[in-house]
Every structure is written in C-alpha cells, then in structure tokens.
Coordinates of C-alpha atoms and ligand atoms in Angstrom, one line a residue:
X1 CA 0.0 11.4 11.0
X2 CA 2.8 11.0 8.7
X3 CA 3.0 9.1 5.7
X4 CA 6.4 7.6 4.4
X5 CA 6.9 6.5 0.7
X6 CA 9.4 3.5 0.6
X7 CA 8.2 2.1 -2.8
X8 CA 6.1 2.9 -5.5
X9 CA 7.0 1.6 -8.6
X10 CA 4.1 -0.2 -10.3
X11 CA 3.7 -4.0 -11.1
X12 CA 7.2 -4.6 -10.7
X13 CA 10.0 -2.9 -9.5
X14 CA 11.0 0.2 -11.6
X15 CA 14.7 2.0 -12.0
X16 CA 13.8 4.5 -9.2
X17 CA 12.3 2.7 -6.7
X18 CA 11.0 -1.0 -5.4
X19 CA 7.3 -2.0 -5.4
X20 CA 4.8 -0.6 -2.8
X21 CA 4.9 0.3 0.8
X22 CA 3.8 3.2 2.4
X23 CA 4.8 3.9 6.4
X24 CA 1.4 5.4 8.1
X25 CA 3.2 6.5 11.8
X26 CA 1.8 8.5 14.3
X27 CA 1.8 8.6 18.2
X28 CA 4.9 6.7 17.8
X29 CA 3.1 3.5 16.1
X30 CA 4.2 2.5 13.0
X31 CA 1.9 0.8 10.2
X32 CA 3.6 -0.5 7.3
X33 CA 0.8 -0.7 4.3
X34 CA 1.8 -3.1 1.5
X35 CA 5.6 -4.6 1.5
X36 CA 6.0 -5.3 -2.1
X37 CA 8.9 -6.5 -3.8
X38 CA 12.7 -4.4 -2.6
X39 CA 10.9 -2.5 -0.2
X40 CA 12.8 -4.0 2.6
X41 CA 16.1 -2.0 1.5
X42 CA 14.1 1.1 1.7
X43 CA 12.4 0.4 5.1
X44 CA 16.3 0.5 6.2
X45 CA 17.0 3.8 4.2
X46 CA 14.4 6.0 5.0
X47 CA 13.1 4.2 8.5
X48 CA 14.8 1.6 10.3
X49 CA 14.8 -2.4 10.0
X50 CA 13.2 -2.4 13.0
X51 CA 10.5 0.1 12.2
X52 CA 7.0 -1.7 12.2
X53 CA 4.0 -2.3 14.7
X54 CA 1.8 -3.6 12.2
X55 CA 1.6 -4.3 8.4
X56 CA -1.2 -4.8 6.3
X57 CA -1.4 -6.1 2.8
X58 CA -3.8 -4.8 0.7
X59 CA -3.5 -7.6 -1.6
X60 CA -1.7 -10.7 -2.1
X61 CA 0.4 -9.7 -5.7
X62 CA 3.8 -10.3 -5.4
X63 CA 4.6 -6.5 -5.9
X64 CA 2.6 -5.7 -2.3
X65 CA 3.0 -8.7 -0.1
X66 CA 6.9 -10.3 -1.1
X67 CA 9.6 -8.5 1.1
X68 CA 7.2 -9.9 4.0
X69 CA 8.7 -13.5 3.3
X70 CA 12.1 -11.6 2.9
X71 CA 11.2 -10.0 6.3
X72 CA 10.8 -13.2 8.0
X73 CA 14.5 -13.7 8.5
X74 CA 14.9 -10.0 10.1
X75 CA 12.4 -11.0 12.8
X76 CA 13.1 -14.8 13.4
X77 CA 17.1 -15.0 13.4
X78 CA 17.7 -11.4 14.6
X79 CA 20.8 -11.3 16.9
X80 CA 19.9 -11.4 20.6
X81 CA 16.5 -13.7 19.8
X82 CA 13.4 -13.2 17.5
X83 CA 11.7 -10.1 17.7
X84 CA 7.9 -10.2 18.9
X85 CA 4.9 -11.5 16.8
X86 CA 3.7 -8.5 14.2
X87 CA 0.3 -8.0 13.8
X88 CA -0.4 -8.6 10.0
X89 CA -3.8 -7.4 8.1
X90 CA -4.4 -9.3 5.0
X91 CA -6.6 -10.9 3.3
X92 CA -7.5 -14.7 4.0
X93 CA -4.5 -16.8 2.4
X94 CA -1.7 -14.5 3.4
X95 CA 0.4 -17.2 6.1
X96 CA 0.0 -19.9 3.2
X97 CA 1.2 -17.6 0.8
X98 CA 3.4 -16.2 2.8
X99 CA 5.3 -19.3 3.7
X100 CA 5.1 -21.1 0.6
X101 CA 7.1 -18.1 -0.7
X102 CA 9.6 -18.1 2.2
X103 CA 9.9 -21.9 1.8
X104 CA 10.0 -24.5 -0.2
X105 CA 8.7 -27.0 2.2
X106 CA 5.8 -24.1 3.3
X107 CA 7.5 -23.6 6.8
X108 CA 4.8 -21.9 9.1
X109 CA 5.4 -18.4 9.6
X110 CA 3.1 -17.8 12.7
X111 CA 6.1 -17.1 14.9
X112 CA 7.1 -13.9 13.1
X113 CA 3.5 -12.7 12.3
X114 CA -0.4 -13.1 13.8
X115 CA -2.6 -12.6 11.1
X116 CA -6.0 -11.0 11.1
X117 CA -7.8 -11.7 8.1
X118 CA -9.2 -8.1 6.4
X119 CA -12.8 -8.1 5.4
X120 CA -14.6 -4.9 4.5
X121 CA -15.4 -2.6 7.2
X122 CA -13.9 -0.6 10.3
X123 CA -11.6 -1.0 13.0
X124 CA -8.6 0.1 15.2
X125 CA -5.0 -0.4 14.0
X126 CA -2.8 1.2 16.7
X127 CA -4.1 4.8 17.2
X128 CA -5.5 4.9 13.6
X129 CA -9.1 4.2 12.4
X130 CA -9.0 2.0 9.4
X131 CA -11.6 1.2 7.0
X132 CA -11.4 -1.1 4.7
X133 CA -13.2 -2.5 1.4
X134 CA -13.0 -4.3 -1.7
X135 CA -12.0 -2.5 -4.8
X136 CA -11.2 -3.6 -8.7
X137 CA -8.7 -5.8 -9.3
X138 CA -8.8 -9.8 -10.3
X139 CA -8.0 -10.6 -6.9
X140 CA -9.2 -10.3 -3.2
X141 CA -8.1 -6.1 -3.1
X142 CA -8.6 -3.9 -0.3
X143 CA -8.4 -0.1 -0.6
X144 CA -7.9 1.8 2.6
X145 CA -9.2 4.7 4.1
X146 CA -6.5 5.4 7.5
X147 CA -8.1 7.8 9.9
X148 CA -6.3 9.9 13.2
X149 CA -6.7 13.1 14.9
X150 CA -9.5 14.0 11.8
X151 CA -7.2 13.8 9.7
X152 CA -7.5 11.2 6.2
X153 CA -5.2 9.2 4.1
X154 CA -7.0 7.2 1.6
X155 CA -5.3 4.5 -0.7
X156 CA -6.6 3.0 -3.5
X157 CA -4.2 0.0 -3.4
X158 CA -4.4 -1.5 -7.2
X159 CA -7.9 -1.0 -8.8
X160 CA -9.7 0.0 -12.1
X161 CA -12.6 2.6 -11.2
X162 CA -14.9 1.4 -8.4
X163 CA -17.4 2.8 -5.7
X164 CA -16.0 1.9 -3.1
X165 CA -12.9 3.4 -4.2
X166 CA -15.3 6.9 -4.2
X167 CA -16.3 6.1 -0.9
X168 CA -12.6 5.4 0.3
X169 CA -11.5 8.6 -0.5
X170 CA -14.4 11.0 0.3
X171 CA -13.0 13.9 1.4
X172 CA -9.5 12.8 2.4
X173 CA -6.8 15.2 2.8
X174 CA -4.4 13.3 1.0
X175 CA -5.3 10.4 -1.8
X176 CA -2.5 8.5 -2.7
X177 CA -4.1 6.3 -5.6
X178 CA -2.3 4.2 -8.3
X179 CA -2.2 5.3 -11.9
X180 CA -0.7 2.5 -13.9
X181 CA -1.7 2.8 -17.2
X182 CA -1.9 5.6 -20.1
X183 CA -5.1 7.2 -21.0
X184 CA -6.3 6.8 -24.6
X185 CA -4.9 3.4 -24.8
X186 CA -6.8 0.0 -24.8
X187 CA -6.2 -1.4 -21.3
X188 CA -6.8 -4.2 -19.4
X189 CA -10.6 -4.1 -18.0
X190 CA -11.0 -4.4 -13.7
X191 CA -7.1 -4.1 -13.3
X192 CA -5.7 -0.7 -13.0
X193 CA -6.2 3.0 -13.3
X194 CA -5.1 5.7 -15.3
X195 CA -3.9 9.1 -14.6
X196 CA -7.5 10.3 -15.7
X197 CA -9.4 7.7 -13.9
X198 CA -7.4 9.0 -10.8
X199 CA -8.0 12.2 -11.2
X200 CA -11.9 11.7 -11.9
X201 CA -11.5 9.8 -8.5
X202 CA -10.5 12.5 -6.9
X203 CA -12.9 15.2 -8.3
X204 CA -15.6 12.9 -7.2
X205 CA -14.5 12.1 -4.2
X206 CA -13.4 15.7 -3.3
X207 CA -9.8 15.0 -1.9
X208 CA -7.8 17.7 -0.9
X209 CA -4.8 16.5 -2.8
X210 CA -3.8 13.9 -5.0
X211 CA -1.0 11.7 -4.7
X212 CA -0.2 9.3 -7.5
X213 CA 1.9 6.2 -7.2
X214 CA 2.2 3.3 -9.0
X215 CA 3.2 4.3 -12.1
X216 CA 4.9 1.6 -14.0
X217 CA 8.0 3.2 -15.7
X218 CA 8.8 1.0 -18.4
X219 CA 5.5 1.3 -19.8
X220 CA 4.4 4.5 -19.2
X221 CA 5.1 8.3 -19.0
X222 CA 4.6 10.5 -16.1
X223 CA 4.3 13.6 -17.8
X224 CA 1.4 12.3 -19.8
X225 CA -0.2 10.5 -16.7
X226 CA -0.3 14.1 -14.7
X227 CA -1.5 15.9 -17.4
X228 CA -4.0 13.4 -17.6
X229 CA -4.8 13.3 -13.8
X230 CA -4.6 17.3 -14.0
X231 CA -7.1 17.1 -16.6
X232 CA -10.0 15.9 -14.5
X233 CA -8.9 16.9 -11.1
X234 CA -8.2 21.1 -10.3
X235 CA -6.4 20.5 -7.0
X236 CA -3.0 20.2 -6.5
X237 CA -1.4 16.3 -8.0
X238 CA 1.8 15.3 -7.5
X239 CA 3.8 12.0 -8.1
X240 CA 5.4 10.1 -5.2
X241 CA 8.8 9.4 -4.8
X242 CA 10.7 7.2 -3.0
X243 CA 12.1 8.6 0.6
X244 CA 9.1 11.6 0.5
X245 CA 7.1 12.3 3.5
X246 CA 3.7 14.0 3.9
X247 CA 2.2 15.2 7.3
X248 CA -1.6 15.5 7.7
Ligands
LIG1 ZN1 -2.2 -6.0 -7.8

C-alpha cells in the first residue's frame, strides 16, 4: 500500500501545510483518513479532486473532519451531475456535524456521503483490514491500525499515551503518530503527545519506523521534538511533510 501525506500540521493549520489527511491507496482504492482543515487544496496537488473511495474520520475536531463540509460542494454541484455517495467512517455525530458546518440551516448531507458509525474493532475498508479503537483525547478518538498484503500502517490520530495506542501499533512497518507538544514542559493531561511519548510508543510497540506528524509549528520545534522521539526510540524517525509518499 501507499500512504500519501496531504496535511499535517497540528491543531490548526501551520505555514507549511493544512491540517490532517493521510491518502491510504492500494489495488486502485483510495481511503482518505482524516480531512482536516485546507486539506482539500492538497488532495488536488498531490492526488486529484476526484481521488477518494472512502474517508474516515478519526475524530470530529475541526482540524480532521472540516474540508469534508468544504467537500460537499465538489461532490453535490460537480459539472455533469453529483458524484456517487462516499462511504464515510466516523464516529456517531459526524452527518450532524457535518452539516451544521456546511449550513446554517443544518442541510442534510446524506446525498454526498453514507455514514458508518466507527466503534472499536475490525473490519473491511476496500481491500484493507482496519482496526479501530479508542485512544486519549477529550473526545470520541479512534486510532487506526490499516492492514493489506501483511503489510501495517498504524496512526495514532490525536492522543496522549494510551494502550490501545500500543496495541495499534504493534509491530507496524510504518507508525505515523502525532507529536504535538515539547517534552519537559507542563502540558495538557489526555490531549496530545510528545516527541518522547511517540518515540516510547514506538519502542514498545516495536514499529519498524516512525513517522511523526502533527507537529504544531507555532508552538513547537522540530529539532527538539526528534531529538526527543530519537531519544527513546533507536529506529529510524522522520517528520512528514506535505506531498511525501511511503510504500509498504
Ligand atoms: Zn483532536
């Protein structure tokens, strides 16, 4: 499978790059994780308006869930006649939200999407094998483990350190996981990570490589969050980008 960074800024959209949402393809179908804030411009750049089977949301934050109101318009009014009914994973609430956000007068959006609510376990999306569960965060937060050909992606959508975050990630080839915050600093409890806590993930979880997103620019530093993650996890870390593309 291949995994395509479109955002990745944390929290809110940073200099470089809009919020999160990660293209998962392979055998031709396309699953859009998360579709936060601007990362409808860079589904154009780097894939294709057009370029979704199925989206899931991890969590209902603005920063992972708005371009899908934004994205409304693309499938409803496009020229030639609406585009078919997406599939969209997410947790209970998304169509209200959803709407409210596209609308003021909470216009249903059940033409453009068919929603499956997530709830913590495991099950087919196209030809992946995606499981599910609840991480750390103040609201209803799934972190993903996506599954094809033996091959792992795990994302730890937003979280502050969790088990099910460990169980996730076991073993995955690649673990793209969110490091918000500085280490040595008093953060927020059950919100985030830090470039530590991911790498501590990771060692535990004995990924093969670790991906770190979600770093939020304007109140952080990269350097210090690799060195951080580096720290606590030997194997090889790197920071997403916008536009970069893993295959595993
Ligand atoms: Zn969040």
């Amino acid at each position: 499978m291949r995994l395509t960074v479109l955002g990745c800024a944390g929290s809110f959209p940073g200099p470089e790059s809009a919020c999160s949402a990660y293209l998962v393809e392979a055998e031709g179908f396309r699953l859009l994780i998360d579709f936060g804030s601007g990362s409808l411009s860079a589904l154009q750049r780097y894939a294709g308006i057009g370029a979704v089977d199925a989206i899931m949301l991890t969590h209902l934050h603005c920063d992972h869930m708005l371009d899908a109101c934004t994205y409304v318009v693309v499938r409803r009014y496009a020229p030639g006649g609406p585009l078919p009914p997406l599939p969209v994973y997410a947790p209970p609430g998304a169509a209200e939200r959803i709407s409210a956000a596209y609308s003021a007068d909470n216009e249903p959006v059940d033409d453009v999407y068919t929603f499956y609510g997530l709830q913590p376990g495991t099950f087919p999306i196209g030809p992946f094998t995606v499981t599910a569960d609840r991480v750390n965060h103040p609201i209803e937060t799934y972190g993903v483990r996506v599954e094809h050909n033996g091959r792992v992606l795990a994302y730890s959508s937003d979280t502050a350190p969790c088990e099910a975050l460990l169980r996730l990630a076991q073993g995955a080839d690649l673990f793209l996981c969110e490091a918000s915050y500085l280490d040595g600093v008093a953060n927020p409890p059950d919100l985030h990570l830090t470039g530590g806590e991911a790498g501590a993930a990771a060692t535990k979880a004995d990924v093969g490589k670790l991906l770190l997103t979600h770093l939020v620019t304007a109140w952080g530093s990269e350097a210090s969050t690799v060195e951080a993650a580096c720290a606590a996890f030997t194997g090889p870390v790197e920071v997403v980008r916008p536009g970069a593309r893993y295959d595993l």
